[in-house]
Amino acid sequence: MSDWGDLVARVRGLSTHLLGAGQLRAIAGSGGLAQLSAAIAQAGVIPAPLERAGVRLLEQGIRRHASRQLHLVWRWAGDRTSRLAPLVEDEDRRSIRAMLRGAASGTPPEARLAGLVATPSLPERALLELARRGDVASVASQLAAMGSPYASAILEEASRQYPDLLRLECALNTRFAARATAAAARAAAPMRAHVSSVLDVENCWTARLLPVNGSPVDVADYFVEGGAELSRDRWLAAATAPTVVAREAILQQTAASPWLRAAAVGTARVEDAVLQATIAHQHGLARQDPLGTAPIIEYVLRLRAEVRALQRMAWSVSLRVPAAAIAQALEPVP
């Protein structure tokens, strides 16, 4: 018998407060930040409309709401959090990756936080501190000062005069794979499969981003073990193909799952497409086993999707993007 029944019931209750497509489209029609703030408050995401509806404060409110929801799930899980740890590990990995990319490119601190969900292990104050770091070395040092298990994975590369961002991300993914796979081994099959799918997607993206004309010896270290669909041999075939088009063709031929097929195509909204496909899969699993871990995985992923949608909306409104274009961006990725 499943021991997740009580948590699933509570998570299903939280799920009723997630915004549906119709609600998001209605919010997207807000004429300015003040109106958007009021609409998001009415939807229950922030406590009240912001008196000074700046995009940074609005984005912070959205992020803090998601963090509170995730903390509720963790508190209710009690001693079962170790079996749900890959979900938090994945959010932490995404947050650290965003900080490394932002520091490498000189992105303003507030922009580095877009679409992120603070977790019990990387709370809001930690994300804000990381976002203020001026280079990748100081991001790694700050993570070490915070006691993050990901710090030691990236310190060596981050300390180089000219750090390789792809190597940093590969080191991050490798540490995530080790930690998440170990945690998933104690969990049910849906969590193990979910971790494998995350690693497949990351390997897929790495294969597309590697420099053209790299030899198997040059690129082999970029492959991260732990996926289920994309074998090392097929990955090497893709990663060493002479053009991005050829790489995408090999990856698409290999992909069986909708999320990996989505990851293999370099569209502007590839991350949204992968997230939508993964949520749909978890929803199907949740219907098959309504008292297992799939409903919990689905909820956490939907929470991430909501944050991404609302924060993108906030920035779009602040940049005076037409409401029709904002609403169109909310449509499912084909």
Coordinates of C-alpha atoms in Angstrom, one line a residue:
M1 CA 0.0 0.0 0.0
S2 CA 1.3 3.5 -0.8
D3 CA 2.4 5.7 2.0
W4 CA 1.9 8.9 0.0
G5 CA -1.9 9.1 0.3
D6 CA -2.0 11.9 2.9
L7 CA 0.6 14.0 1.1
V8 CA -1.1 13.4 -2.3
A9 CA -4.4 14.6 -0.8
R10 CA -2.8 17.8 0.4
V11 CA -0.9 18.4 -2.8
R12 CA -4.2 17.9 -4.8
G13 CA -5.6 20.6 -2.5
L14 CA -2.7 22.9 -3.4
S15 CA -3.1 22.1 -7.1
T16 CA -6.6 23.7 -7.1
H17 CA -4.9 27.0 -6.4
L18 CA -2.6 26.8 -9.5
L19 CA -3.7 29.1 -12.3
G20 CA -5.3 27.4 -15.3
A21 CA -4.7 28.5 -18.9
G22 CA -7.9 30.6 -18.9
Q23 CA -6.9 32.5 -15.8
L24 CA -3.4 33.1 -17.1
R25 CA -4.8 34.5 -20.4
A26 CA -7.2 36.8 -18.4
I27 CA -4.3 38.1 -16.3
A28 CA -2.2 38.6 -19.5
G29 CA -4.8 41.2 -20.6
S30 CA -3.8 43.6 -17.8
G31 CA -2.9 47.0 -19.2
G32 CA 0.1 47.8 -17.0
L33 CA 2.0 46.7 -14.0
A34 CA -0.5 48.2 -11.5
Q35 CA -3.3 46.3 -13.2
L36 CA -1.2 43.2 -13.5
S37 CA -0.3 43.4 -9.8
A38 CA -4.0 43.7 -9.0
A39 CA -4.9 40.7 -11.2
I40 CA -2.2 38.5 -9.7
A41 CA -3.3 39.5 -6.2
Q42 CA -6.9 38.7 -7.0
A43 CA -5.7 35.2 -8.2
G44 CA -4.2 34.7 -4.8
V45 CA -0.5 34.6 -5.8
I46 CA 0.5 37.7 -3.9
P47 CA -1.3 38.9 -0.7
A48 CA -2.4 42.3 -2.1
P49 CA -1.7 44.6 -5.0
L50 CA 1.6 46.3 -4.7
E51 CA 1.5 49.9 -3.8
R52 CA 4.5 50.6 -6.1
A53 CA 4.0 48.0 -8.8
G54 CA 7.6 47.7 -10.0
V55 CA 8.5 44.6 -12.0
R56 CA 11.2 43.5 -9.5
L57 CA 8.8 43.6 -6.5
L58 CA 6.1 41.8 -8.5
E59 CA 8.5 39.1 -9.6
Q60 CA 9.8 38.7 -6.1
G61 CA 6.2 38.2 -4.8
I62 CA 5.6 35.6 -7.5
R63 CA 8.8 33.7 -6.5
R64 CA 8.0 33.9 -2.8
H65 CA 4.5 32.5 -3.3
A66 CA 6.0 29.5 -5.1
S67 CA 8.6 29.0 -2.4
R68 CA 5.9 29.0 0.3
Q69 CA 4.0 26.4 -1.6
L70 CA 7.0 24.2 -2.0
H71 CA 7.9 24.6 1.7
L72 CA 4.4 23.4 2.6
V73 CA 4.9 20.2 0.6
W74 CA 8.2 19.6 2.3
R75 CA 6.8 20.2 5.8
W76 CA 3.9 17.8 5.1
A77 CA 6.3 15.2 3.7
G78 CA 8.1 14.9 7.0
D79 CA 10.6 12.1 7.0
R80 CA 9.8 11.2 3.4
T81 CA 11.6 14.3 2.0
S82 CA 14.7 12.2 1.2
R83 CA 12.6 10.3 -1.4
L84 CA 11.4 13.6 -2.9
A85 CA 14.9 15.2 -2.8
P86 CA 15.5 15.0 -6.6
L87 CA 12.7 17.6 -7.1
V88 CA 14.5 20.1 -4.9
E89 CA 17.9 19.1 -6.3
D90 CA 16.6 19.9 -9.8
E91 CA 15.3 23.3 -8.8
D92 CA 18.6 24.1 -7.1
R93 CA 20.6 22.9 -10.1
R94 CA 18.5 25.2 -12.4
S95 CA 19.0 28.1 -10.0
I96 CA 22.8 27.7 -9.8
R97 CA 23.0 27.3 -13.6
A98 CA 21.1 30.6 -14.0
M99 CA 23.5 32.3 -11.6
L100 CA 26.6 31.0 -13.5
R101 CA 25.1 32.0 -16.8
G102 CA 24.1 35.4 -15.5
A103 CA 27.6 36.0 -14.0
A104 CA 29.3 34.9 -17.1
S105 CA 27.3 37.2 -19.3
G106 CA 27.0 40.2 -17.0
T107 CA 23.2 39.9 -16.8
P108 CA 21.6 42.3 -14.2
P109 CA 21.0 40.5 -10.9
E110 CA 17.2 40.7 -11.1
A111 CA 17.2 39.1 -14.5
R112 CA 19.1 36.1 -13.2
L113 CA 16.3 35.3 -10.9
A114 CA 13.6 35.0 -13.6
G115 CA 11.7 31.7 -13.6
L116 CA 13.4 30.3 -10.5
V117 CA 11.8 28.7 -7.4
A118 CA 13.5 29.1 -4.0
T119 CA 13.8 25.8 -2.1
P120 CA 14.4 24.8 1.5
S121 CA 18.1 24.3 0.5
L122 CA 18.4 27.5 -1.6
P123 CA 16.0 29.9 -0.1
E124 CA 15.1 33.4 -1.4
R125 CA 17.9 35.1 0.5
A126 CA 20.5 32.7 -0.9
L127 CA 19.3 33.3 -4.4
L128 CA 19.4 37.1 -3.9
E129 CA 23.0 36.8 -2.6
L130 CA 24.1 34.6 -5.5
A131 CA 22.5 36.9 -8.0
R132 CA 24.7 39.8 -6.8
R133 CA 27.9 37.9 -7.5
G134 CA 30.0 39.6 -10.2
D135 CA 31.7 36.6 -11.8
V136 CA 31.5 32.8 -11.8
A137 CA 34.3 32.4 -9.3
S138 CA 32.4 34.5 -6.7
V139 CA 29.3 32.5 -7.4
A140 CA 31.2 29.3 -6.6
S141 CA 32.8 30.8 -3.6
Q142 CA 29.4 32.0 -2.3
L143 CA 28.0 28.5 -2.8
A144 CA 30.9 27.1 -0.8
A145 CA 30.3 29.6 2.0
M146 CA 26.6 28.5 2.1
G147 CA 27.7 24.8 2.3
S148 CA 26.1 23.9 -1.0
P149 CA 27.0 20.4 -2.2
Y150 CA 27.4 21.8 -5.7
A151 CA 30.2 24.2 -4.8
S152 CA 33.0 21.6 -4.9
A153 CA 31.8 20.4 -8.3
I154 CA 32.4 23.8 -10.0
L155 CA 35.1 25.4 -7.9
E156 CA 38.1 24.3 -10.0
E157 CA 36.6 25.3 -13.4
A158 CA 35.1 28.5 -11.9
S159 CA 38.6 29.5 -10.6
R160 CA 40.2 29.5 -14.0
Q161 CA 41.1 32.8 -15.7
Y162 CA 38.6 32.0 -18.5
P163 CA 36.1 29.5 -17.1
D164 CA 34.3 27.3 -19.7
L165 CA 30.6 27.7 -19.1
L166 CA 29.7 24.4 -20.7
R167 CA 32.2 22.6 -18.5
L168 CA 30.7 24.3 -15.5
E169 CA 27.2 23.2 -16.5
C170 CA 28.4 19.7 -17.2
A171 CA 30.1 19.5 -13.7
L172 CA 26.8 20.8 -12.2
N173 CA 24.8 18.2 -14.1
T174 CA 27.2 15.4 -13.0
R175 CA 26.9 16.3 -9.3
F176 CA 23.1 16.5 -9.7
A177 CA 23.1 13.1 -11.4
A178 CA 25.0 11.5 -8.5
R179 CA 22.9 13.1 -5.8
A180 CA 19.5 12.7 -7.5
T181 CA 20.1 9.2 -8.7
A182 CA 21.1 8.1 -5.2
A183 CA 18.0 9.7 -3.7
A184 CA 15.7 8.3 -6.4
A185 CA 17.0 4.8 -5.7
R186 CA 15.2 5.0 -2.4
A187 CA 12.0 6.3 -4.1
A188 CA 9.3 4.7 -6.3
A189 CA 9.7 4.1 -10.0
P190 CA 8.2 7.4 -11.2
M191 CA 10.9 9.4 -9.4
R192 CA 13.7 7.2 -10.8
A193 CA 12.2 7.6 -14.3
H194 CA 11.9 11.4 -13.8
V195 CA 15.5 11.8 -12.8
S196 CA 16.6 9.8 -15.9
S197 CA 14.4 12.0 -18.1
V198 CA 16.0 15.2 -16.7
L199 CA 19.5 13.8 -17.5
D200 CA 18.5 12.7 -21.0
V201 CA 17.3 16.3 -21.7
E202 CA 20.4 17.8 -20.3
N203 CA 22.6 15.5 -22.4
C204 CA 20.5 16.4 -25.4
W205 CA 21.1 20.1 -24.9
T206 CA 24.8 19.6 -24.3
A207 CA 25.1 17.6 -27.6
R208 CA 23.6 20.5 -29.5
L209 CA 25.8 23.2 -27.8
L210 CA 29.2 21.5 -28.2
P211 CA 31.6 23.1 -30.7
V212 CA 31.4 21.7 -34.2
N213 CA 34.1 19.3 -35.3
G214 CA 35.0 18.0 -31.9
S215 CA 36.5 14.5 -31.7
P216 CA 35.0 11.8 -29.6
V217 CA 38.0 12.2 -27.2
D218 CA 37.3 15.9 -26.9
V219 CA 33.6 15.7 -26.1
A220 CA 33.3 12.4 -24.2
D221 CA 33.7 14.0 -20.8
Y222 CA 30.6 16.1 -21.4
F223 CA 28.3 13.1 -21.3
V224 CA 26.5 12.6 -17.9
E225 CA 25.5 9.1 -17.0
G226 CA 22.0 8.3 -15.7
G227 CA 19.7 8.8 -18.6
A228 CA 17.5 6.0 -20.0
E229 CA 16.9 7.0 -23.6
L230 CA 20.1 8.6 -24.9
S231 CA 22.9 6.1 -24.7
R232 CA 26.6 7.2 -24.7
D233 CA 27.1 5.9 -28.3
R234 CA 24.1 7.7 -29.7
W235 CA 25.0 10.8 -27.8
L236 CA 28.6 10.7 -29.2
A237 CA 27.2 10.3 -32.7
A238 CA 25.1 13.4 -32.2
A239 CA 27.8 15.4 -30.4
T240 CA 30.4 14.9 -33.1
A241 CA 28.1 15.4 -36.1
P242 CA 29.4 18.2 -38.3
T243 CA 26.3 20.5 -38.1
V244 CA 23.6 21.4 -35.6
V245 CA 21.0 20.2 -38.1
A246 CA 22.7 16.8 -38.3
R247 CA 22.9 16.7 -34.5
E248 CA 19.2 17.4 -34.2
A249 CA 18.3 14.7 -36.7
I250 CA 20.3 12.1 -34.8
L251 CA 18.8 13.2 -31.5
Q252 CA 15.2 13.1 -32.9
Q253 CA 15.8 9.7 -34.4
T254 CA 16.9 8.5 -30.9
A255 CA 14.2 10.1 -28.9
A256 CA 11.1 8.1 -28.0
S257 CA 9.6 10.4 -25.4
P258 CA 7.9 13.6 -26.2
W259 CA 10.1 15.6 -23.8
L260 CA 13.3 14.4 -25.5
R261 CA 11.9 15.0 -29.0
A262 CA 11.1 18.6 -27.8
A263 CA 14.6 19.0 -26.4
A264 CA 16.2 17.9 -29.7
V265 CA 14.8 20.9 -31.5
G266 CA 16.4 24.3 -31.0
T267 CA 13.3 26.5 -30.8
A268 CA 13.0 29.7 -28.8
R269 CA 10.7 28.1 -26.3
V270 CA 12.4 24.7 -26.0
E271 CA 12.4 24.7 -22.2
D272 CA 8.7 25.4 -22.1
A273 CA 8.1 22.6 -24.6
V274 CA 10.1 20.1 -22.5
L275 CA 8.3 21.2 -19.3
Q276 CA 4.8 20.9 -20.9
A277 CA 5.6 17.4 -22.2
T278 CA 7.0 16.3 -18.8
I279 CA 3.9 17.6 -17.0
A280 CA 1.6 15.8 -19.4
H281 CA 3.5 12.6 -18.8
Q282 CA 3.3 12.9 -15.0
H283 CA -0.4 13.7 -15.2
G284 CA -0.9 10.5 -17.1
L285 CA 1.1 8.6 -14.5
A286 CA -0.9 10.3 -11.7
R287 CA -4.2 9.0 -13.2
Q288 CA -2.8 5.5 -13.4
D289 CA -1.5 5.6 -9.8
P290 CA -3.3 8.4 -8.0
L291 CA -1.7 7.6 -4.6
G292 CA 1.9 7.4 -5.8
T293 CA 4.6 10.1 -6.2
A294 CA 3.6 11.2 -9.7
P295 CA 0.9 13.7 -8.5
I296 CA 3.6 15.3 -6.3
I297 CA 6.1 15.5 -9.2
E298 CA 3.4 16.9 -11.4
Y299 CA 2.5 19.6 -8.8
V300 CA 6.1 20.8 -8.4
L301 CA 6.6 21.0 -12.2
R302 CA 3.3 22.9 -12.6
L303 CA 4.4 25.3 -9.9
R304 CA 7.6 25.9 -11.9
A305 CA 5.6 26.4 -15.0
E306 CA 3.3 28.9 -13.3
V307 CA 6.3 30.9 -12.0
R308 CA 7.8 31.0 -15.5
A309 CA 4.5 32.2 -17.0
L310 CA 3.8 34.9 -14.5
Q311 CA 7.3 36.2 -14.4
R312 CA 7.6 36.3 -18.1
M313 CA 4.2 38.2 -18.1
A314 CA 5.5 40.7 -15.6
W315 CA 8.6 41.5 -17.6
S316 CA 6.6 41.7 -20.9
V317 CA 4.1 44.1 -19.4
S318 CA 7.0 46.2 -18.0
L319 CA 8.5 46.4 -21.5
R320 CA 5.0 47.3 -22.9
V321 CA 4.7 44.2 -25.1
P322 CA 1.1 44.1 -26.5
A323 CA -1.4 42.1 -24.5
A324 CA -2.2 39.9 -27.5
A325 CA 1.5 38.9 -27.9
I326 CA 1.7 38.1 -24.2
A327 CA -1.4 35.9 -24.4
Q328 CA 0.0 34.2 -27.5
A329 CA 3.2 33.3 -25.6
L330 CA 1.0 31.5 -23.0
E331 CA -0.3 29.1 -25.7
P332 CA 1.0 25.5 -25.6
V333 CA 4.2 25.0 -27.6
P334 CA 3.3 23.1 -30.8

